[in-house]
XYZ file of C-alpha atoms in Angstrom:
51
model
C -15.015 6.661 -9.604
C -13.282 3.878 -7.741
C -11.094 4.073 -4.683
C -7.505 2.868 -4.846
C -7.083 -0.549 -3.311
C -3.883 -1.861 -1.735
C -3.436 -5.476 -2.779
C -0.078 -6.052 -1.135
C 3.366 -4.745 -0.330
C 6.516 -5.521 -2.302
C 9.995 -4.614 -1.062
C 11.811 -5.070 -4.381
C 11.135 -4.757 -8.090
C 11.412 -8.532 -8.431
C 8.803 -9.136 -5.726
C 6.495 -6.615 -7.400
C 6.860 -8.271 -10.812
C 6.123 -11.706 -9.309
C 3.066 -10.308 -7.509
C 1.741 -8.642 -10.675
C 2.325 -11.801 -12.740
C 0.316 -13.757 -10.186
C -2.460 -11.176 -10.479
C -2.613 -11.805 -14.231
C -0.929 -8.612 -15.461
C 0.281 -9.333 -19.010
C 3.450 -7.175 -18.908
C 4.296 -6.563 -15.249
C 7.725 -5.016 -15.954
C 5.965 -2.232 -17.887
C 3.954 -1.252 -14.799
C 6.904 -0.627 -12.439
C 6.921 3.125 -13.142
C 3.187 3.523 -13.779
C 1.550 5.408 -10.880
C -1.820 3.958 -11.875
C -0.512 0.552 -10.765
C 2.248 1.258 -8.249
C 2.410 3.660 -5.312
C 5.912 4.031 -3.923
C 6.151 4.815 -0.219
C 9.116 5.690 1.930
C 11.936 5.286 -0.551
C 13.167 5.877 -4.069
C 12.009 3.727 -6.958
C 14.166 0.734 -7.900
C 16.187 0.757 -4.676
C 18.433 -2.259 -4.249
C 20.940 -3.390 -1.664
C 23.965 -5.643 -1.637
C 23.369 -9.235 -0.639
């Protein structure tokens, strides 16, 4: 058994995809809703705000 490891914090889906691409994940968009890869804290998934 391995412990979960926090590798960083992303504040948007785009930032998360860029982070996962940099980590070598082949299909980072497919991991956005996968709890094995992503732990959401403090807000709903896919939250966005007006620029």
